[in-house]
Amino acid sequence: MFQTEPILYLQSLGNNWLTSLMILITSMGSSAFLVAIVVIVTFGINFRKGFLLFQLLIWTGLITEIIKTIIAFPRPDYVDNRVINLEYGVKNTSPFNGSGPEGVLKLPDKKVLETFRLQETLTPSSFGFPSGHVAITTALWGGSSTIFNSQKIKMMAPAMVLLVALSRMYLGRHFLGDILGGAIIGLFFLTAFTLFLKSSLKDDFFKKENFEFALKRKNLILYFFLFVIPLVLIASSMISAEAAGFFLGTNAAYVLIIRRGLPDDAGSVEQRVLRIFIALLLFGISRFILNIGFDNIKTVAYFSLKLIEFLKAFIPASTIWVSVVVCTKLNLYRKERELLSSQKGTLKQPGNGME
């Protein structure tokens, strides 16, 4: 499971065209792709389904990061200097050659693990097992087929997961064991998500009273999962500041939205496209400005660096709330209570067959 031979074989078949294709395929598990999907679903199709899909993806990603940090397994290019990191085109400087385990079910060489763990800075992005791309891709396609009850998406899901898994191995980023670990985590959260959708708990996410600042059990539980847990995880260095920023920023935006009144999803194709465009534009502009601004800040303090990474994710994620406000002002959709009010008014009109 942690041999480099399968990876070396795949890379021996490679060329520039195939490498470009695999980089494109592997981007389907990147944060940029996932943000785009969540925004399209949330603003273009169904706000509630978009938020639920985001929760599935972010929790899958957070738990994957935690497992990466705890297990701390190296990536293939560290285990064997013959493996090339084709995703980033980085030259391999590993001191090890052909150091994969001899048995299929054996773990990486103990000396390799000890050396790797001593010299690494213990950041989640440095670790290999399990594959975050595969875990999130499994959750994305499986979760989408469940939310939309789509047989077509369900049939496409295995192929998409296999393509991303193959790309991760070809690019030298993961072992077969990493791939299988990511798939198991993705399936676990997908199963839990499916059970959640069938339970009464799903409705609690969309009740305004559950997000009031009150000492009620449901309110405390929701705020605990949405805000307290990620703060604890980042404080203990179990997840990256960027992941926590996306999580907390999106959740904060959602709470502001639901306390104001959830928007309905009515609208023409043009209105839906404009909503998506506005949301992506505000997210992209804020991300761009923050990257430029913080790149000019010179600091060596670890806490300051973590705070910067957190803000670079938190602020763009929170623009979801701003996007809803802007779209509402532009009459691209109405708030839920306004829709219900108009529906009641229609039912009371004479001659509509409902008296």
JSON list of N, CA, C and O in Angstrom, two decimals, residues 1-14 18-19 22-23 25-27 75-77 80 82-87 128 130-134 161-183:
[
{"chain": "A", "resi": 1, "resn": "MET", "atom": "N", "xyz": [0.81, -1.22, 0.00]},
{"chain": "A", "resi": 1, "resn": "MET", "atom": "CA", "xyz": [0.00, 0.00, 0.00]},
{"chain": "A", "resi": 1, "resn": "MET", "atom": "C", "xyz": [0.85, 1.28, 0.00]},
{"chain": "A", "resi": 1, "resn": "MET", "atom": "O", "xyz": [0.39, 2.33, -0.39]},
{"chain": "A", "resi": 2, "resn": "PHE", "atom": "N", "xyz": [2.11, 1.15, 0.50]},
{"chain": "A", "resi": 2, "resn": "PHE", "atom": "CA", "xyz": [2.98, 2.32, 0.57]},
{"chain": "A", "resi": 2, "resn": "PHE", "atom": "C", "xyz": [4.25, 2.12, -0.24]},
{"chain": "A", "resi": 2, "resn": "PHE", "atom": "O", "xyz": [5.29, 2.69, 0.07]},
{"chain": "A", "resi": 3, "resn": "GLN", "atom": "N", "xyz": [4.13, 1.33, -1.32]},
{"chain": "A", "resi": 3, "resn": "GLN", "atom": "CA", "xyz": [5.26, 1.14, -2.22]},
{"chain": "A", "resi": 3, "resn": "GLN", "atom": "C", "xyz": [5.27, 2.27, -3.27]},
{"chain": "A", "resi": 3, "resn": "GLN", "atom": "O", "xyz": [4.21, 2.79, -3.64]},
{"chain": "A", "resi": 4, "resn": "THR", "atom": "N", "xyz": [6.45, 2.60, -3.74]},
{"chain": "A", "resi": 4, "resn": "THR", "atom": "CA", "xyz": [6.56, 3.64, -4.76]},
{"chain": "A", "resi": 4, "resn": "THR", "atom": "C", "xyz": [6.55, 3.07, -6.19]},
{"chain": "A", "resi": 4, "resn": "THR", "atom": "O", "xyz": [6.44, 3.83, -7.15]},
{"chain": "A", "resi": 5, "resn": "GLU", "atom": "N", "xyz": [6.65, 1.74, -6.31]},
{"chain": "A", "resi": 5, "resn": "GLU", "atom": "CA", "xyz": [6.71, 1.13, -7.66]},
{"chain": "A", "resi": 5, "resn": "GLU", "atom": "C", "xyz": [5.50, 1.48, -8.53]},
{"chain": "A", "resi": 5, "resn": "GLU", "atom": "O", "xyz": [5.67, 1.81, -9.72]},
{"chain": "A", "resi": 6, "resn": "PRO", "atom": "N", "xyz": [4.24, 1.40, -8.00]},
{"chain": "A", "resi": 6, "resn": "PRO", "atom": "CA", "xyz": [3.10, 1.78, -8.85]},
{"chain": "A", "resi": 6, "resn": "PRO", "atom": "C", "xyz": [3.17, 3.23, -9.33]},
{"chain": "A", "resi": 6, "resn": "PRO", "atom": "O", "xyz": [2.80, 3.53, -10.48]},
{"chain": "A", "resi": 7, "resn": "ILE", "atom": "N", "xyz": [3.68, 4.11, -8.47]},
{"chain": "A", "resi": 7, "resn": "ILE", "atom": "CA", "xyz": [3.80, 5.53, -8.84]},
{"chain": "A", "resi": 7, "resn": "ILE", "atom": "C", "xyz": [4.87, 5.71, -9.91]},
{"chain": "A", "resi": 7, "resn": "ILE", "atom": "O", "xyz": [4.69, 6.43, -10.89]},
{"chain": "A", "resi": 8, "resn": "LEU", "atom": "N", "xyz": [6.00, 5.03, -9.73]},
{"chain": "A", "resi": 8, "resn": "LEU", "atom": "CA", "xyz": [7.08, 5.12, -10.70]},
{"chain": "A", "resi": 8, "resn": "LEU", "atom": "C", "xyz": [6.64, 4.58, -12.06]},
{"chain": "A", "resi": 8, "resn": "LEU", "atom": "O", "xyz": [7.02, 5.12, -13.11]},
{"chain": "A", "resi": 9, "resn": "TYR", "atom": "N", "xyz": [5.82, 3.52, -12.05]},
{"chain": "A", "resi": 9, "resn": "TYR", "atom": "CA", "xyz": [5.32, 2.96, -13.30]},
{"chain": "A", "resi": 9, "resn": "TYR", "atom": "C", "xyz": [4.41, 3.97, -14.01]},
{"chain": "A", "resi": 9, "resn": "TYR", "atom": "O", "xyz": [4.53, 4.19, -15.22]},
{"chain": "A", "resi": 10, "resn": "LEU", "atom": "N", "xyz": [3.49, 4.59, -13.26]},
{"chain": "A", "resi": 10, "resn": "LEU", "atom": "CA", "xyz": [2.59, 5.57, -13.85]},
{"chain": "A", "resi": 10, "resn": "LEU", "atom": "C", "xyz": [3.37, 6.75, -14.41]},
{"chain": "A", "resi": 10, "resn": "LEU", "atom": "O", "xyz": [3.08, 7.24, -15.52]},
{"chain": "A", "resi": 11, "resn": "GLN", "atom": "N", "xyz": [4.38, 7.21, -13.67]},
{"chain": "A", "resi": 11, "resn": "GLN", "atom": "CA", "xyz": [5.16, 8.36, -14.14]},
{"chain": "A", "resi": 11, "resn": "GLN", "atom": "C", "xyz": [6.02, 8.00, -15.35]},
{"chain": "A", "resi": 11, "resn": "GLN", "atom": "O", "xyz": [6.34, 8.88, -16.15]},
{"chain": "A", "resi": 12, "resn": "SER", "atom": "N", "xyz": [6.39, 6.72, -15.49]},
{"chain": "A", "resi": 12, "resn": "SER", "atom": "CA", "xyz": [7.17, 6.30, -16.66]},
{"chain": "A", "resi": 12, "resn": "SER", "atom": "C", "xyz": [6.35, 6.39, -17.95]},
{"chain": "A", "resi": 12, "resn": "SER", "atom": "O", "xyz": [6.90, 6.45, -19.04]},
{"chain": "A", "resi": 13, "resn": "LEU", "atom": "N", "xyz": [5.01, 6.38, -17.82]},
{"chain": "A", "resi": 13, "resn": "LEU", "atom": "CA", "xyz": [4.13, 6.47, -18.98]},
{"chain": "A", "resi": 13, "resn": "LEU", "atom": "C", "xyz": [3.81, 7.92, -19.34]},
{"chain": "A", "resi": 13, "resn": "LEU", "atom": "O", "xyz": [3.12, 8.18, -20.33]},
{"chain": "A", "resi": 14, "resn": "GLY", "atom": "N", "xyz": [4.29, 8.83, -18.53]},
{"chain": "A", "resi": 14, "resn": "GLY", "atom": "CA", "xyz": [3.88, 10.22, -18.65]},
{"chain": "A", "resi": 14, "resn": "GLY", "atom": "C", "xyz": [4.54, 11.00, -19.77]},
{"chain": "A", "resi": 14, "resn": "GLY", "atom": "O", "xyz": [5.58, 10.63, -20.29]},
{"chain": "A", "resi": 18, "resn": "LEU", "atom": "N", "xyz": [-0.09, 14.50, -20.80]},
{"chain": "A", "resi": 18, "resn": "LEU", "atom": "CA", "xyz": [-0.75, 13.72, -19.76]},
{"chain": "A", "resi": 18, "resn": "LEU", "atom": "C", "xyz": [-0.60, 14.41, -18.40]},
{"chain": "A", "resi": 18, "resn": "LEU", "atom": "O", "xyz": [-1.54, 14.42, -17.60]},
{"chain": "A", "resi": 19, "resn": "THR", "atom": "N", "xyz": [0.56, 14.99, -18.15]},
{"chain": "A", "resi": 19, "resn": "THR", "atom": "CA", "xyz": [0.77, 15.68, -16.87]},
{"chain": "A", "resi": 19, "resn": "THR", "atom": "C", "xyz": [-0.17, 16.88, -16.74]},
{"chain": "A", "resi": 19, "resn": "THR", "atom": "O", "xyz": [-0.76, 17.10, -15.68]},
{"chain": "A", "resi": 22, "resn": "MET", "atom": "N", "xyz": [-3.61, 15.55, -15.93]},
{"chain": "A", "resi": 22, "resn": "MET", "atom": "CA", "xyz": [-3.72, 15.07, -14.55]},
{"chain": "A", "resi": 22, "resn": "MET", "atom": "C", "xyz": [-3.77, 16.23, -13.56]},
{"chain": "A", "resi": 22, "resn": "MET", "atom": "O", "xyz": [-4.46, 16.17, -12.54]},
{"chain": "A", "resi": 23, "resn": "ILE", "atom": "N", "xyz": [-3.04, 17.30, -13.85]},
{"chain": "A", "resi": 23, "resn": "ILE", "atom": "CA", "xyz": [-3.10, 18.49, -12.98]},
{"chain": "A", "resi": 23, "resn": "ILE", "atom": "C", "xyz": [-4.49, 19.11, -13.03]},
{"chain": "A", "resi": 23, "resn": "ILE", "atom": "O", "xyz": [-5.03, 19.56, -12.02]},
{"chain": "A", "resi": 25, "resn": "ILE", "atom": "N", "xyz": [-7.29, 17.43, -13.69]},
{"chain": "A", "resi": 25, "resn": "ILE", "atom": "CA", "xyz": [-8.19, 16.51, -12.99]},
{"chain": "A", "resi": 25, "resn": "ILE", "atom": "C", "xyz": [-8.04, 16.66, -11.48]},
{"chain": "A", "resi": 25, "resn": "ILE", "atom": "O", "xyz": [-9.02, 16.70, -10.75]},
{"chain": "A", "resi": 26, "resn": "THR", "atom": "N", "xyz": [-6.80, 16.75, -11.02]},
{"chain": "A", "resi": 26, "resn": "THR", "atom": "CA", "xyz": [-6.57, 16.82, -9.58]},
{"chain": "A", "resi": 26, "resn": "THR", "atom": "C", "xyz": [-7.08, 18.12, -8.98]},
{"chain": "A", "resi": 26, "resn": "THR", "atom": "O", "xyz": [-7.35, 18.19, -7.78]},
{"chain": "A", "resi": 27, "resn": "SER", "atom": "N", "xyz": [-7.25, 19.15, -9.82]},
{"chain": "A", "resi": 27, "resn": "SER", "atom": "CA", "xyz": [-7.78, 20.43, -9.33]},
{"chain": "A", "resi": 27, "resn": "SER", "atom": "C", "xyz": [-9.23, 20.31, -8.87]},
{"chain": "A", "resi": 27, "resn": "SER", "atom": "O", "xyz": [-9.73, 21.20, -8.18]},
{"chain": "A", "resi": 75, "resn": "ARG", "atom": "N", "xyz": [4.96, 11.91, 2.15]},
{"chain": "A", "resi": 75, "resn": "ARG", "atom": "CA", "xyz": [4.48, 11.70, 0.79]},
{"chain": "A", "resi": 75, "resn": "ARG", "atom": "C", "xyz": [5.50, 10.86, 0.01]},
{"chain": "A", "resi": 75, "resn": "ARG", "atom": "O", "xyz": [6.65, 10.71, 0.44]},
{"chain": "A", "resi": 76, "resn": "PRO", "atom": "N", "xyz": [5.08, 10.31, -1.13]},
{"chain": "A", "resi": 76, "resn": "PRO", "atom": "CA", "xyz": [5.97, 9.41, -1.88]},
{"chain": "A", "resi": 76, "resn": "PRO", "atom": "C", "xyz": [7.31, 10.00, -2.27]},
{"chain": "A", "resi": 76, "resn": "PRO", "atom": "O", "xyz": [8.33, 9.30, -2.27]},
{"chain": "A", "resi": 77, "resn": "ASP", "atom": "N", "xyz": [7.35, 11.30, -2.60]},
{"chain": "A", "resi": 77, "resn": "ASP", "atom": "CA", "xyz": [8.61, 11.88, -3.05]},
{"chain": "A", "resi": 77, "resn": "ASP", "atom": "C", "xyz": [9.63, 12.02, -1.93]},
{"chain": "A", "resi": 77, "resn": "ASP", "atom": "O", "xyz": [10.82, 12.25, -2.20]},
{"chain": "A", "resi": 80, "resn": "ASP", "atom": "N", "xyz": [11.02, 8.09, -1.57]},
{"chain": "A", "resi": 80, "resn": "ASP", "atom": "CA", "xyz": [11.86, 7.62, -2.68]},
{"chain": "A", "resi": 80, "resn": "ASP", "atom": "C", "xyz": [12.19, 8.80, -3.58]},
{"chain": "A", "resi": 80, "resn": "ASP", "atom": "O", "xyz": [11.30, 9.42, -4.16]},
{"chain": "A", "resi": 82, "resn": "ARG", "atom": "N", "xyz": [13.31, 8.92, -6.40]},
{"chain": "A", "resi": 82, "resn": "ARG", "atom": "CA", "xyz": [13.02, 8.70, -7.82]},
{"chain": "A", "resi": 82, "resn": "ARG", "atom": "C", "xyz": [11.64, 9.22, -8.20]},
{"chain": "A", "resi": 82, "resn": "ARG", "atom": "O", "xyz": [11.35, 9.44, -9.38]},
{"chain": "A", "resi": 83, "resn": "VAL", "atom": "N", "xyz": [10.79, 9.40, -7.21]},
{"chain": "A", "resi": 83, "resn": "VAL", "atom": "CA", "xyz": [9.44, 9.92, -7.46]},
{"chain": "A", "resi": 83, "resn": "VAL", "atom": "C", "xyz": [9.51, 11.42, -7.67]},
{"chain": "A", "resi": 83, "resn": "VAL", "atom": "O", "xyz": [10.15, 12.14, -6.91]},
{"chain": "A", "resi": 84, "resn": "ILE", "atom": "N", "xyz": [8.82, 11.91, -8.69]},
{"chain": "A", "resi": 84, "resn": "ILE", "atom": "CA", "xyz": [8.83, 13.33, -9.03]},
{"chain": "A", "resi": 84, "resn": "ILE", "atom": "C", "xyz": [7.50, 13.96, -8.62]},
{"chain": "A", "resi": 84, "resn": "ILE", "atom": "O", "xyz": [6.44, 13.40, -8.87]},
{"chain": "A", "resi": 85, "resn": "ASN", "atom": "N", "xyz": [7.58, 15.11, -7.99]},
{"chain": "A", "resi": 85, "resn": "ASN", "atom": "CA", "xyz": [6.38, 15.87, -7.65]},
{"chain": "A", "resi": 85, "resn": "ASN", "atom": "C", "xyz": [5.97, 16.64, -8.90]},
{"chain": "A", "resi": 85, "resn": "ASN", "atom": "O", "xyz": [6.36, 17.79, -9.12]},
{"chain": "A", "resi": 86, "resn": "LEU", "atom": "N", "xyz": [5.15, 15.99, -9.73]},
{"chain": "A", "resi": 86, "resn": "LEU", "atom": "CA", "xyz": [4.76, 16.59, -11.02]},
{"chain": "A", "resi": 86, "resn": "LEU", "atom": "C", "xyz": [3.74, 17.70, -10.86]},
{"chain": "A", "resi": 86, "resn": "LEU", "atom": "O", "xyz": [3.59, 18.53, -11.76]},
{"chain": "A", "resi": 87, "resn": "GLU", "atom": "N", "xyz": [3.04, 17.73, -9.73]},
{"chain": "A", "resi": 87, "resn": "GLU", "atom": "CA", "xyz": [2.02, 18.76, -9.54]},
{"chain": "A", "resi": 87, "resn": "GLU", "atom": "C", "xyz": [2.65, 20.14, -9.44]},
{"chain": "A", "resi": 87, "resn": "GLU", "atom": "O", "xyz": [2.13, 21.11, -9.99]},
{"chain": "A", "resi": 128, "resn": "GLY", "atom": "N", "xyz": [1.04, 12.96, 4.04]},
{"chain": "A", "resi": 128, "resn": "GLY", "atom": "CA", "xyz": [0.41, 12.25, 2.95]},
{"chain": "A", "resi": 128, "resn": "GLY", "atom": "C", "xyz": [-0.88, 11.53, 3.29]},
{"chain": "A", "resi": 128, "resn": "GLY", "atom": "O", "xyz": [-1.88, 11.68, 2.61]},
{"chain": "A", "resi": 130, "resn": "PRO", "atom": "N", "xyz": [-4.28, 10.55, 5.25]},
{"chain": "A", "resi": 130, "resn": "PRO", "atom": "CA", "xyz": [-4.93, 10.05, 4.03]},
{"chain": "A", "resi": 130, "resn": "PRO", "atom": "C", "xyz": [-5.00, 11.14, 2.97]},
{"chain": "A", "resi": 130, "resn": "PRO", "atom": "O", "xyz": [-4.71, 12.30, 3.24]},
{"chain": "A", "resi": 131, "resn": "SER", "atom": "N", "xyz": [-5.44, 10.77, 1.78]},
{"chain": "A", "resi": 131, "resn": "SER", "atom": "CA", "xyz": [-5.55, 11.75, 0.70]},
{"chain": "A", "resi": 131, "resn": "SER", "atom": "C", "xyz": [-6.77, 12.65, 0.90]},
{"chain": "A", "resi": 131, "resn": "SER", "atom": "O", "xyz": [-7.91, 12.19, 0.87]},
{"chain": "A", "resi": 132, "resn": "GLY", "atom": "N", "xyz": [-6.52, 13.94, 1.10]},
{"chain": "A", "resi": 132, "resn": "GLY", "atom": "CA", "xyz": [-7.63, 14.88, 1.27]},
{"chain": "A", "resi": 132, "resn": "GLY", "atom": "C", "xyz": [-8.41, 15.07, -0.02]},
{"chain": "A", "resi": 132, "resn": "GLY", "atom": "O", "xyz": [-9.63, 15.22, 0.01]},
{"chain": "A", "resi": 133, "resn": "HIS", "atom": "N", "xyz": [-7.70, 15.04, -1.16]},
{"chain": "A", "resi": 133, "resn": "HIS", "atom": "CA", "xyz": [-8.38, 15.19, -2.45]},
{"chain": "A", "resi": 133, "resn": "HIS", "atom": "C", "xyz": [-9.41, 14.08, -2.67]},
{"chain": "A", "resi": 133, "resn": "HIS", "atom": "O", "xyz": [-10.54, 14.33, -3.09]},
{"chain": "A", "resi": 134, "resn": "VAL", "atom": "N", "xyz": [-9.00, 12.84, -2.38]},
{"chain": "A", "resi": 134, "resn": "VAL", "atom": "CA", "xyz": [-9.90, 11.71, -2.59]},
{"chain": "A", "resi": 134, "resn": "VAL", "atom": "C", "xyz": [-11.05, 11.73, -1.60]},
{"chain": "A", "resi": 134, "resn": "VAL", "atom": "O", "xyz": [-12.21, 11.46, -1.96]},
{"chain": "A", "resi": 161, "resn": "VAL", "atom": "N", "xyz": [-14.16, 9.92, -8.69]},
{"chain": "A", "resi": 161, "resn": "VAL", "atom": "CA", "xyz": [-13.26, 9.60, -7.58]},
{"chain": "A", "resi": 161, "resn": "VAL", "atom": "C", "xyz": [-12.03, 8.85, -8.09]},
{"chain": "A", "resi": 161, "resn": "VAL", "atom": "O", "xyz": [-10.89, 9.13, -7.68]},
{"chain": "A", "resi": 162, "resn": "LEU", "atom": "N", "xyz": [-12.24, 7.89, -8.98]},
{"chain": "A", "resi": 162, "resn": "LEU", "atom": "CA", "xyz": [-11.13, 7.11, -9.53]},
{"chain": "A", "resi": 162, "resn": "LEU", "atom": "C", "xyz": [-10.18, 8.00, -10.33]},
{"chain": "A", "resi": 162, "resn": "LEU", "atom": "O", "xyz": [-8.95, 7.82, -10.26]},
{"chain": "A", "resi": 163, "resn": "LEU", "atom": "N", "xyz": [-10.72, 8.94, -11.08]},
{"chain": "A", "resi": 163, "resn": "LEU", "atom": "CA", "xyz": [-9.88, 9.85, -11.87]},
{"chain": "A", "resi": 163, "resn": "LEU", "atom": "C", "xyz": [-8.99, 10.70, -10.96]},
{"chain": "A", "resi": 163, "resn": "LEU", "atom": "O", "xyz": [-7.79, 10.86, -11.20]},
{"chain": "A", "resi": 164, "resn": "VAL", "atom": "N", "xyz": [-9.59, 11.27, -9.90]},
{"chain": "A", "resi": 164, "resn": "VAL", "atom": "CA", "xyz": [-8.81, 12.09, -8.96]},
{"chain": "A", "resi": 164, "resn": "VAL", "atom": "C", "xyz": [-7.77, 11.24, -8.25]},
{"chain": "A", "resi": 164, "resn": "VAL", "atom": "O", "xyz": [-6.62, 11.65, -8.07]},
{"chain": "A", "resi": 165, "resn": "ALA", "atom": "N", "xyz": [-8.15, 10.01, -7.85]},
{"chain": "A", "resi": 165, "resn": "ALA", "atom": "CA", "xyz": [-7.21, 9.11, -7.18]},
{"chain": "A", "resi": 165, "resn": "ALA", "atom": "C", "xyz": [-6.03, 8.77, -8.09]},
{"chain": "A", "resi": 165, "resn": "ALA", "atom": "O", "xyz": [-4.86, 8.80, -7.66]},
{"chain": "A", "resi": 166, "resn": "LEU", "atom": "N", "xyz": [-6.32, 8.49, -9.36]},
{"chain": "A", "resi": 166, "resn": "LEU", "atom": "CA", "xyz": [-5.25, 8.18, -10.32]},
{"chain": "A", "resi": 166, "resn": "LEU", "atom": "C", "xyz": [-4.33, 9.39, -10.51]},
{"chain": "A", "resi": 166, "resn": "LEU", "atom": "O", "xyz": [-3.10, 9.24, -10.60]},
{"chain": "A", "resi": 167, "resn": "SER", "atom": "N", "xyz": [-4.92, 10.58, -10.56]},
{"chain": "A", "resi": 167, "resn": "SER", "atom": "CA", "xyz": [-4.12, 11.79, -10.75]},
{"chain": "A", "resi": 167, "resn": "SER", "atom": "C", "xyz": [-3.18, 12.03, -9.57]},
{"chain": "A", "resi": 167, "resn": "SER", "atom": "O", "xyz": [-2.05, 12.45, -9.76]},
{"chain": "A", "resi": 168, "resn": "ARG", "atom": "N", "xyz": [-3.66, 11.72, -8.37]},
{"chain": "A", "resi": 168, "resn": "ARG", "atom": "CA", "xyz": [-2.83, 11.94, -7.18]},
{"chain": "A", "resi": 168, "resn": "ARG", "atom": "C", "xyz": [-1.62, 11.00, -7.15]},
{"chain": "A", "resi": 168, "resn": "ARG", "atom": "O", "xyz": [-0.52, 11.39, -6.74]},
{"chain": "A", "resi": 169, "resn": "MET", "atom": "N", "xyz": [-1.82, 9.78, -7.63]},
{"chain": "A", "resi": 169, "resn": "MET", "atom": "CA", "xyz": [-0.71, 8.83, -7.69]},
{"chain": "A", "resi": 169, "resn": "MET", "atom": "C", "xyz": [0.24, 9.19, -8.83]},
{"chain": "A", "resi": 169, "resn": "MET", "atom": "O", "xyz": [1.47, 9.19, -8.65]},
{"chain": "A", "resi": 170, "resn": "TYR", "atom": "N", "xyz": [-0.30, 9.50, -9.99]},
{"chain": "A", "resi": 170, "resn": "TYR", "atom": "CA", "xyz": [0.54, 9.85, -11.14]},
{"chain": "A", "resi": 170, "resn": "TYR", "atom": "C", "xyz": [1.41, 11.07, -10.83]},
{"chain": "A", "resi": 170, "resn": "TYR", "atom": "O", "xyz": [2.60, 11.12, -11.19]},
{"chain": "A", "resi": 171, "resn": "LEU", "atom": "N", "xyz": [0.83, 12.06, -10.16]},
{"chain": "A", "resi": 171, "resn": "LEU", "atom": "CA", "xyz": [1.57, 13.28, -9.86]},
{"chain": "A", "resi": 171, "resn": "LEU", "atom": "C", "xyz": [2.58, 13.11, -8.73]},
{"chain": "A", "resi": 171, "resn": "LEU", "atom": "O", "xyz": [3.31, 14.04, -8.40]},
{"chain": "A", "resi": 172, "resn": "GLY", "atom": "N", "xyz": [2.60, 11.92, -8.13]},
{"chain": "A", "resi": 172, "resn": "GLY", "atom": "CA", "xyz": [3.57, 11.64, -7.07]},
{"chain": "A", "resi": 172, "resn": "GLY", "atom": "C", "xyz": [3.20, 12.19, -5.72]},
{"chain": "A", "resi": 172, "resn": "GLY", "atom": "O", "xyz": [4.05, 12.34, -4.84]},
{"chain": "A", "resi": 173, "resn": "ARG", "atom": "N", "xyz": [1.91, 12.46, -5.51]},
{"chain": "A", "resi": 173, "resn": "ARG", "atom": "CA", "xyz": [1.48, 13.09, -4.27]},
{"chain": "A", "resi": 173, "resn": "ARG", "atom": "C", "xyz": [0.96, 12.10, -3.23]},
{"chain": "A", "resi": 173, "resn": "ARG", "atom": "O", "xyz": [0.90, 12.42, -2.05]},
{"chain": "A", "resi": 174, "resn": "HIS", "atom": "N", "xyz": [0.56, 10.90, -3.67]},
{"chain": "A", "resi": 174, "resn": "HIS", "atom": "CA", "xyz": [0.01, 9.94, -2.72]},
{"chain": "A", "resi": 174, "resn": "HIS", "atom": "C", "xyz": [0.31, 8.49, -3.08]},
{"chain": "A", "resi": 174, "resn": "HIS", "atom": "O", "xyz": [0.43, 8.15, -4.26]},
{"chain": "A", "resi": 175, "resn": "PHE", "atom": "N", "xyz": [0.43, 7.68, -2.04]},
{"chain": "A", "resi": 175, "resn": "PHE", "atom": "CA", "xyz": [0.51, 6.23, -2.19]},
{"chain": "A", "resi": 175, "resn": "PHE", "atom": "C", "xyz": [-0.89, 5.66, -2.40]},
{"chain": "A", "resi": 175, "resn": "PHE", "atom": "O", "xyz": [-1.89, 6.34, -2.16]},
{"chain": "A", "resi": 176, "resn": "LEU", "atom": "N", "xyz": [-0.94, 4.40, -2.79]},
{"chain": "A", "resi": 176, "resn": "LEU", "atom": "CA", "xyz": [-2.22, 3.71, -2.89]},
{"chain": "A", "resi": 176, "resn": "LEU", "atom": "C", "xyz": [-2.91, 3.66, -1.52]},
{"chain": "A", "resi": 176, "resn": "LEU", "atom": "O", "xyz": [-4.12, 3.80, -1.42]},
{"chain": "A", "resi": 177, "resn": "GLY", "atom": "N", "xyz": [-2.12, 3.47, -0.47]},
{"chain": "A", "resi": 177, "resn": "GLY", "atom": "CA", "xyz": [-2.68, 3.45, 0.89]},
{"chain": "A", "resi": 177, "resn": "GLY", "atom": "C", "xyz": [-3.32, 4.77, 1.27]},
{"chain": "A", "resi": 177, "resn": "GLY", "atom": "O", "xyz": [-4.36, 4.81, 1.93]},
{"chain": "A", "resi": 178, "resn": "ASP", "atom": "N", "xyz": [-2.71, 5.88, 0.83]},
{"chain": "A", "resi": 178, "resn": "ASP", "atom": "CA", "xyz": [-3.29, 7.20, 1.08]},
{"chain": "A", "resi": 178, "resn": "ASP", "atom": "C", "xyz": [-4.64, 7.33, 0.38]},
{"chain": "A", "resi": 178, "resn": "ASP", "atom": "O", "xyz": [-5.60, 7.90, 0.93]},
{"chain": "A", "resi": 179, "resn": "ILE", "atom": "N", "xyz": [-4.70, 6.81, -0.86]},
{"chain": "A", "resi": 179, "resn": "ILE", "atom": "CA", "xyz": [-5.93, 6.88, -1.65]},
{"chain": "A", "resi": 179, "resn": "ILE", "atom": "C", "xyz": [-7.05, 6.12, -0.97]},
{"chain": "A", "resi": 179, "resn": "ILE", "atom": "O", "xyz": [-8.18, 6.63, -0.82]},
{"chain": "A", "resi": 180, "resn": "LEU", "atom": "N", "xyz": [-6.76, 4.89, -0.55]},
{"chain": "A", "resi": 180, "resn": "LEU", "atom": "CA", "xyz": [-7.78, 4.07, 0.10]},
{"chain": "A", "resi": 180, "resn": "LEU", "atom": "C", "xyz": [-8.22, 4.70, 1.42]},
{"chain": "A", "resi": 180, "resn": "LEU", "atom": "O", "xyz": [-9.41, 4.68, 1.76]},
{"chain": "A", "resi": 181, "resn": "GLY", "atom": "N", "xyz": [-7.28, 5.27, 2.17]},
{"chain": "A", "resi": 181, "resn": "GLY", "atom": "CA", "xyz": [-7.63, 5.95, 3.42]},
{"chain": "A", "resi": 181, "resn": "GLY", "atom": "C", "xyz": [-8.55, 7.12, 3.19]},
{"chain": "A", "resi": 181, "resn": "GLY", "atom": "O", "xyz": [-9.53, 7.32, 3.92]},
{"chain": "A", "resi": 182, "resn": "GLY", "atom": "N", "xyz": [-8.27, 7.92, 2.16]},
{"chain": "A", "resi": 182, "resn": "GLY", "atom": "CA", "xyz": [-9.13, 9.05, 1.82]},
{"chain": "A", "resi": 182, "resn": "GLY", "atom": "C", "xyz": [-10.52, 8.62, 1.41]},
{"chain": "A", "resi": 182, "resn": "GLY", "atom": "O", "xyz": [-11.52, 9.23, 1.79]},
{"chain": "A", "resi": 183, "resn": "ALA", "atom": "N", "xyz": [-10.60, 7.53, 0.62]},
{"chain": "A", "resi": 183, "resn": "ALA", "atom": "CA", "xyz": [-11.90, 7.03, 0.18]},
{"chain": "A", "resi": 183, "resn": "ALA", "atom": "C", "xyz": [-12.74, 6.55, 1.35]},
{"chain": "A", "resi": 183, "resn": "ALA", "atom": "O", "xyz": [-13.95, 6.79, 1.41]}
]
